[in-house]
Short mmCIF file of C-alpha atoms in Angstrom, two decimals:
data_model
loop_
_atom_site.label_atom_id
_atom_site.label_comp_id
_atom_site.label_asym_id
_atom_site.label_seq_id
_atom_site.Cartn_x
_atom_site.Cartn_y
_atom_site.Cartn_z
CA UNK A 21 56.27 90.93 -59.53
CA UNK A 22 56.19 90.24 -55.82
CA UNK A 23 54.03 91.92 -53.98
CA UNK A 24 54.73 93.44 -50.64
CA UNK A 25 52.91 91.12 -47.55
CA UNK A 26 49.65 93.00 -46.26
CA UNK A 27 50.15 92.20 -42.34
CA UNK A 28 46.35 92.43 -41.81
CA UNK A 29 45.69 89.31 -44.27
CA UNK A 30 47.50 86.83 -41.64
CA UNK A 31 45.10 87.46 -39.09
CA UNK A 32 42.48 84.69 -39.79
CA UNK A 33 40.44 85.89 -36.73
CA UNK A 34 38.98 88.35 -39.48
CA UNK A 35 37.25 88.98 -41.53
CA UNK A 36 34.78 86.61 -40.71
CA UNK A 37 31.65 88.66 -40.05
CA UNK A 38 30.65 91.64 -39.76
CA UNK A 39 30.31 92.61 -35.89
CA UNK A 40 34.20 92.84 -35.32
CA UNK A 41 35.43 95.16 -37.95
CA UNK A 42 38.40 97.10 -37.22
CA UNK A 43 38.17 100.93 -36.88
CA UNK A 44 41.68 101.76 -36.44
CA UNK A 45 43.17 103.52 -39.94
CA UNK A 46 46.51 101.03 -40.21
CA UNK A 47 43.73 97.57 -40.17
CA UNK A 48 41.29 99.97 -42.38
CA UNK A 49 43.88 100.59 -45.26
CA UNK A 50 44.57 96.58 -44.84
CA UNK A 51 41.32 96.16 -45.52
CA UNK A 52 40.40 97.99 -48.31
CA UNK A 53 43.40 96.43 -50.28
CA UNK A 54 42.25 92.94 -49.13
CA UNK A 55 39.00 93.58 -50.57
CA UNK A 56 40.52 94.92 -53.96
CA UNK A 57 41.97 91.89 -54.09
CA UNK A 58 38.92 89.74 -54.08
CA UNK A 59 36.96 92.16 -56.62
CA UNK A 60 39.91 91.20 -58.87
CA UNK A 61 40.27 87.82 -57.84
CA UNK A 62 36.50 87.29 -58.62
CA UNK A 63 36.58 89.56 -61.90
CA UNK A 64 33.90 91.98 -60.07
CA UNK A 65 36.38 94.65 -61.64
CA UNK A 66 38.51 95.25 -64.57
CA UNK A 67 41.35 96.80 -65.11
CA UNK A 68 42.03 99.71 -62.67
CA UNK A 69 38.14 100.44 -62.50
CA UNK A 70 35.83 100.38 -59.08
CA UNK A 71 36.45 101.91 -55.94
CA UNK A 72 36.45 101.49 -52.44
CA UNK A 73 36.28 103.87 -49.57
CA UNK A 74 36.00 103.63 -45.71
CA UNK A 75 34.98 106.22 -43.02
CA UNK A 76 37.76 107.65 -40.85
CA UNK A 77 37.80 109.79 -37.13
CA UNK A 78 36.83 113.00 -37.58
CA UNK A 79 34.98 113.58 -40.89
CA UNK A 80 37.53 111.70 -42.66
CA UNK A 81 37.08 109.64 -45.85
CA UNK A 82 39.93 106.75 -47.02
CA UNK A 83 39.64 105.68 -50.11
CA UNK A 84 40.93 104.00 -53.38
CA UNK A 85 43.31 106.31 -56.01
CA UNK A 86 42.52 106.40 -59.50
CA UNK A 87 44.32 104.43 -62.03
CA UNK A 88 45.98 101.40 -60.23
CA UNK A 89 45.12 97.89 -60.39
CA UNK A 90 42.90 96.61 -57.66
CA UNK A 91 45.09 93.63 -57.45
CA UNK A 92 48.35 95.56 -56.91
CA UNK A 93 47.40 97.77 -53.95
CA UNK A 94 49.05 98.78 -51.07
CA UNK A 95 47.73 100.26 -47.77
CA UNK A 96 50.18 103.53 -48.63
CA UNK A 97 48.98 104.03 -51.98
CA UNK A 98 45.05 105.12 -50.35
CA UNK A 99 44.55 108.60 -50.22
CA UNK A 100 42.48 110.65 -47.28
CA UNK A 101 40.07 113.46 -48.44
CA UNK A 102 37.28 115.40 -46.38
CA UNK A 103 34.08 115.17 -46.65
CA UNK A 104 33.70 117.65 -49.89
CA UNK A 105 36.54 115.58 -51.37
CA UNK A 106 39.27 117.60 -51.20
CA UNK A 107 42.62 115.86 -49.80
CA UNK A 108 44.28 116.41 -46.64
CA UNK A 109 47.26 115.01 -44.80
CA UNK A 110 49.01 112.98 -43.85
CA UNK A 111 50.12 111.61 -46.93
CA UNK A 112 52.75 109.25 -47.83
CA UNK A 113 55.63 109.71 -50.30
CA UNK A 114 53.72 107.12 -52.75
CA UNK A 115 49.93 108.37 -51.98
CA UNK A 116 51.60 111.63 -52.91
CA UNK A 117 51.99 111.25 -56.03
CA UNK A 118 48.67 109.64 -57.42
CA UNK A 119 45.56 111.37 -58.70
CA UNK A 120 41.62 111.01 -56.75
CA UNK A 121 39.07 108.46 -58.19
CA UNK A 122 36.88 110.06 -60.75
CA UNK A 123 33.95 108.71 -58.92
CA UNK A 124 34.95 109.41 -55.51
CA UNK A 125 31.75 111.58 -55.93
CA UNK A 126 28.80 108.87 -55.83
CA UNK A 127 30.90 107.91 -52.53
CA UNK A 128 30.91 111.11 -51.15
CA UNK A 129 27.03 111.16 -51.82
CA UNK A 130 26.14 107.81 -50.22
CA UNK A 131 28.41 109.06 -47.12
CA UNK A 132 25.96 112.20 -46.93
CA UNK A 133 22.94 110.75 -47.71
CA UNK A 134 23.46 107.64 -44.66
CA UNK A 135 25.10 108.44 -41.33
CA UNK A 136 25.28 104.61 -40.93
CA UNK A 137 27.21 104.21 -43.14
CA UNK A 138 30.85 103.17 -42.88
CA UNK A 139 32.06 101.98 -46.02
CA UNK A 140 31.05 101.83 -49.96
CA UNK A 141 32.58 99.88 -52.77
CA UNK A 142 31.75 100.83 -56.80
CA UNK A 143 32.37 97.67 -58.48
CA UNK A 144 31.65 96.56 -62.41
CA UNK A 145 30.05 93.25 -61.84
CA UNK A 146 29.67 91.56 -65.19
CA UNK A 147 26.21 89.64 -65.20
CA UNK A 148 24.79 92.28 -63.01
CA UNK A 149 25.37 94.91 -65.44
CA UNK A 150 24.33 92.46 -68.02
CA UNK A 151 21.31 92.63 -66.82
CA UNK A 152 20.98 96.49 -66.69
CA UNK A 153 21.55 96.14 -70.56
CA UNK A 154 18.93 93.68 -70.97
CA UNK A 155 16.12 95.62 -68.76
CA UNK A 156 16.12 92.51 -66.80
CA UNK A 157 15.41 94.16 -62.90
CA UNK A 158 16.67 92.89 -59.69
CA UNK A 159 13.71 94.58 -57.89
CA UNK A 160 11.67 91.76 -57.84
CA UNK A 161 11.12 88.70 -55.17
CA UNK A 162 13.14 85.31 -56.74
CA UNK A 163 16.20 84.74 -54.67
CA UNK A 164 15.60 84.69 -50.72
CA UNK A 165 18.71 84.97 -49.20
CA UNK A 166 18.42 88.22 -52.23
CA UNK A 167 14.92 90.00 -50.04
CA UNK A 168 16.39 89.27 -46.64
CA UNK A 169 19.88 90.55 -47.36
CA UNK A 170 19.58 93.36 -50.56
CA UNK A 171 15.49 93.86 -50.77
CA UNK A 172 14.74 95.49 -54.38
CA UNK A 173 17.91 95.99 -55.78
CA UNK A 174 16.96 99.47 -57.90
CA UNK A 175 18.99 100.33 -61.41
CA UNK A 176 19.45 103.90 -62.15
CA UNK A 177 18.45 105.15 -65.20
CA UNK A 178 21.02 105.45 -67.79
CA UNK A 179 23.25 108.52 -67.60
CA UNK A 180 27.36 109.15 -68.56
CA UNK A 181 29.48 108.05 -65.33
CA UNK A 182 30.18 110.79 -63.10
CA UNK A 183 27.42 112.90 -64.63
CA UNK A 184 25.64 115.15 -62.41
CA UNK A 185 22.44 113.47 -63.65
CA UNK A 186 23.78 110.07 -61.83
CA UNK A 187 24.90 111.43 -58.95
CA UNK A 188 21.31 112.93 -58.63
CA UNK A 189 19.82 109.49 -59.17
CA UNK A 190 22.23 107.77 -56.63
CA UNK A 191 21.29 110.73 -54.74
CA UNK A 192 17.72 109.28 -54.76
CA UNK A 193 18.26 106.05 -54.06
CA UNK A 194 20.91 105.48 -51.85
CA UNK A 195 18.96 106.84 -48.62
CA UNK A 196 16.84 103.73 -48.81
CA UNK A 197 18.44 100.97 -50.28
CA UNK A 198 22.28 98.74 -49.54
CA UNK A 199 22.67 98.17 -53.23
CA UNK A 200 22.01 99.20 -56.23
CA UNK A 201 22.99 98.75 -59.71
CA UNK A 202 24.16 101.39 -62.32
CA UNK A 203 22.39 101.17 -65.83
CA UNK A 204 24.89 100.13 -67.96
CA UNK A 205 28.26 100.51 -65.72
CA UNK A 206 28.06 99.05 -62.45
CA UNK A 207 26.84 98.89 -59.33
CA UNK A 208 27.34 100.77 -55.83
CA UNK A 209 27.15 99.03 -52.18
CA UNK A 210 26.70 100.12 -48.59
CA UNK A 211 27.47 98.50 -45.39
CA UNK A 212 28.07 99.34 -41.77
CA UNK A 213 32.20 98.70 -42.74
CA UNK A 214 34.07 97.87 -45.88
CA UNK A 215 33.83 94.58 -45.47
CA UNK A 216 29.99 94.12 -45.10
CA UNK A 217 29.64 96.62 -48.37
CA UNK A 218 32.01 94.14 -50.43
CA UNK A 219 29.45 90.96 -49.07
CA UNK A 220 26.63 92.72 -50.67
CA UNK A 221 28.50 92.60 -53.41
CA UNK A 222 29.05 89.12 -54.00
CA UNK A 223 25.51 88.68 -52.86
CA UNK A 224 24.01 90.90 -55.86
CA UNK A 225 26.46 89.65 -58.63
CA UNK A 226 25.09 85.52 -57.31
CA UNK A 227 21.73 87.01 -57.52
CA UNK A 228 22.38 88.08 -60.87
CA UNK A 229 24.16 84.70 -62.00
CA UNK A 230 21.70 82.46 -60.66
CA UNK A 231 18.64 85.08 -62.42
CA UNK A 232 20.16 84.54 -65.34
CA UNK A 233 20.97 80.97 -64.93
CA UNK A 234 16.98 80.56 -64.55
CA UNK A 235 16.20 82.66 -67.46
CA UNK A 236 17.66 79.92 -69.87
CA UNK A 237 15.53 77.02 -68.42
CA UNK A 238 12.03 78.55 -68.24
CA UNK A 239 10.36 81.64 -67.23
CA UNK A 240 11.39 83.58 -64.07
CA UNK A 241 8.63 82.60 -61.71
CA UNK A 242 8.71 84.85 -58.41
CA UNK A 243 8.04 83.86 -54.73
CA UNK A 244 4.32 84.42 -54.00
CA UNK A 245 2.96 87.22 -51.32
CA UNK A 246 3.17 84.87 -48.15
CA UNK A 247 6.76 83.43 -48.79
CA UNK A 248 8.31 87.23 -49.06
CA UNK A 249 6.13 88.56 -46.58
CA UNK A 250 8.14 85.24 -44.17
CA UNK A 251 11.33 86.69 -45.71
CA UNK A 252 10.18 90.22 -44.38
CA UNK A 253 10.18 88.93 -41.05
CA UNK A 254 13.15 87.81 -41.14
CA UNK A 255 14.61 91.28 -43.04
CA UNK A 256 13.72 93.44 -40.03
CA UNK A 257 14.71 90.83 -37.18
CA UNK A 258 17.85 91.06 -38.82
CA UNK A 259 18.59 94.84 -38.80
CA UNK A 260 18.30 95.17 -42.79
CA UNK A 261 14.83 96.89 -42.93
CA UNK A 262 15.35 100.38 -44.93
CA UNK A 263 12.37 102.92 -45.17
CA UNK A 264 9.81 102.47 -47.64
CA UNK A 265 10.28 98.97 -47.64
CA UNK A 266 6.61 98.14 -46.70
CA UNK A 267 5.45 100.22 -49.23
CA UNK A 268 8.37 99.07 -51.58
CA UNK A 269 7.20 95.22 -51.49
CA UNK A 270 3.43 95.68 -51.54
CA UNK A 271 3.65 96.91 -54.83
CA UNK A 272 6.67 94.79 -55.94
CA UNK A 273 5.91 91.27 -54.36
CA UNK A 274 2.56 91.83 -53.43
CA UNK A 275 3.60 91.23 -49.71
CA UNK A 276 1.19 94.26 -48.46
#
């Protein structure tokens, strides 16, 4: 199969970092399917499962249909809903004719529950969840580049997907935290774009991998008080201080 060029993907000029996201919706929809892309490249998805979704003008949410390969997209397959979810135009003849995400909800919620907020991606990271199964936590001090970037990466308590009982806990979480990880399903990130969502990503899934990776040599030993309360600094000079944190590492990491 050959798949139809996405223009936005010969500009090399970006993605490169955050700051210089695009806003307009023709580079957003480019976006979102270069980013499915590298979920499937780097098996952070399977199948046609995970999600991604970007803020548009007006109220507007763009986001991923259910059922289609995140490998395979196209910028006119996305679909446009409000902010309760329920589509609205202008469609194309292809968006037309596919179905909503059935977790466009827990985007929906993050979108409500952070103004700053600009994009979220639902992905089914495999040592991640892994670890969710083996009530290993990612709220704890080990990686740095982990505290400055993520902090303490929470994991929902187990409930079925799309259950009102985890949109209630995403609910709870998502006000105060970039990433977190669904008990036994996957995991949920938040950036100021698409693009800076999908990073924290691949920064929680190498978290994970290298966790694990330390598990089978020894025990996990975590960095001590002053070493996170150095990576603290370093959080907040760097714009990725959350509320609660304070509170959040004092009785995690002992940074206090």
């Amino acid at each position: 199969m050959t798949l139809a060029p996405i223009p936005y993907l010969s500009d090399r000029s970006w993605p490169v970092g955050v700051p210089h996201a695009p806003r307009d919706e023709p580079s957003l929809r480019n976006l979102i399917c270069h980013v499915a892309r590298l979920l499937h490249q780097f098996r952070l998805v399977d199948g046609a499962s995970g999600g991604i979704s970007t803020r548009l003008s007006g109220g507007r949410i763009l986001c991923t249909p259910f059922g289609l390969a995140k490998s395979l997209l196209q910028p006119d397959q996305l679909i446009i809903v409000d902010s309760d979810g329920a589509r609205i135009g202008p469609e194309t003849d292809t968006s037309r004719a596919l179905r909503l995400d059935d977790e466009l909800a827990m985007h929906l919620e993050c979108y409500r529950q952070r103004p700053d907020v600009e994009g979220v991606v639902h992905a089914h990271p495999p040592l991640s969840v892994a670890l969710t199964m083996a009530g290993v936590s990612l709220r704890r001090c080990l990686v740095p580049e982990a505290v400055v970037t993520l902090g303490l990466v929470p994991t929902t308590p187990y409930a079925p997907p799309n259950s009102p009982e985890a949109l209630h806990a995403i609910r709870l979480l998502i006000a105060q935290h970039d990433a977190m990880l669904i008990a036994a399903h996957g995991s949920l990130t938040v950036g100021s774009d698409v693009w800076q969502a999908y990073l924290r990503l691949e920064t929680l899934e190498h978290t994970a991998t290298i966790i694990h990776h330390a598990m089978q040599l020894s025990p996990l030993t975590p960095l001590d008080p002053a070493q996170v309360a150095a990576l603290l600094d370093t959080r907040r000079a760097l714009g990725f201080w959350r509320d609660g944190d304070a509170e959040r590492f004092c009785e995690a990491c002992g940074a206090c």
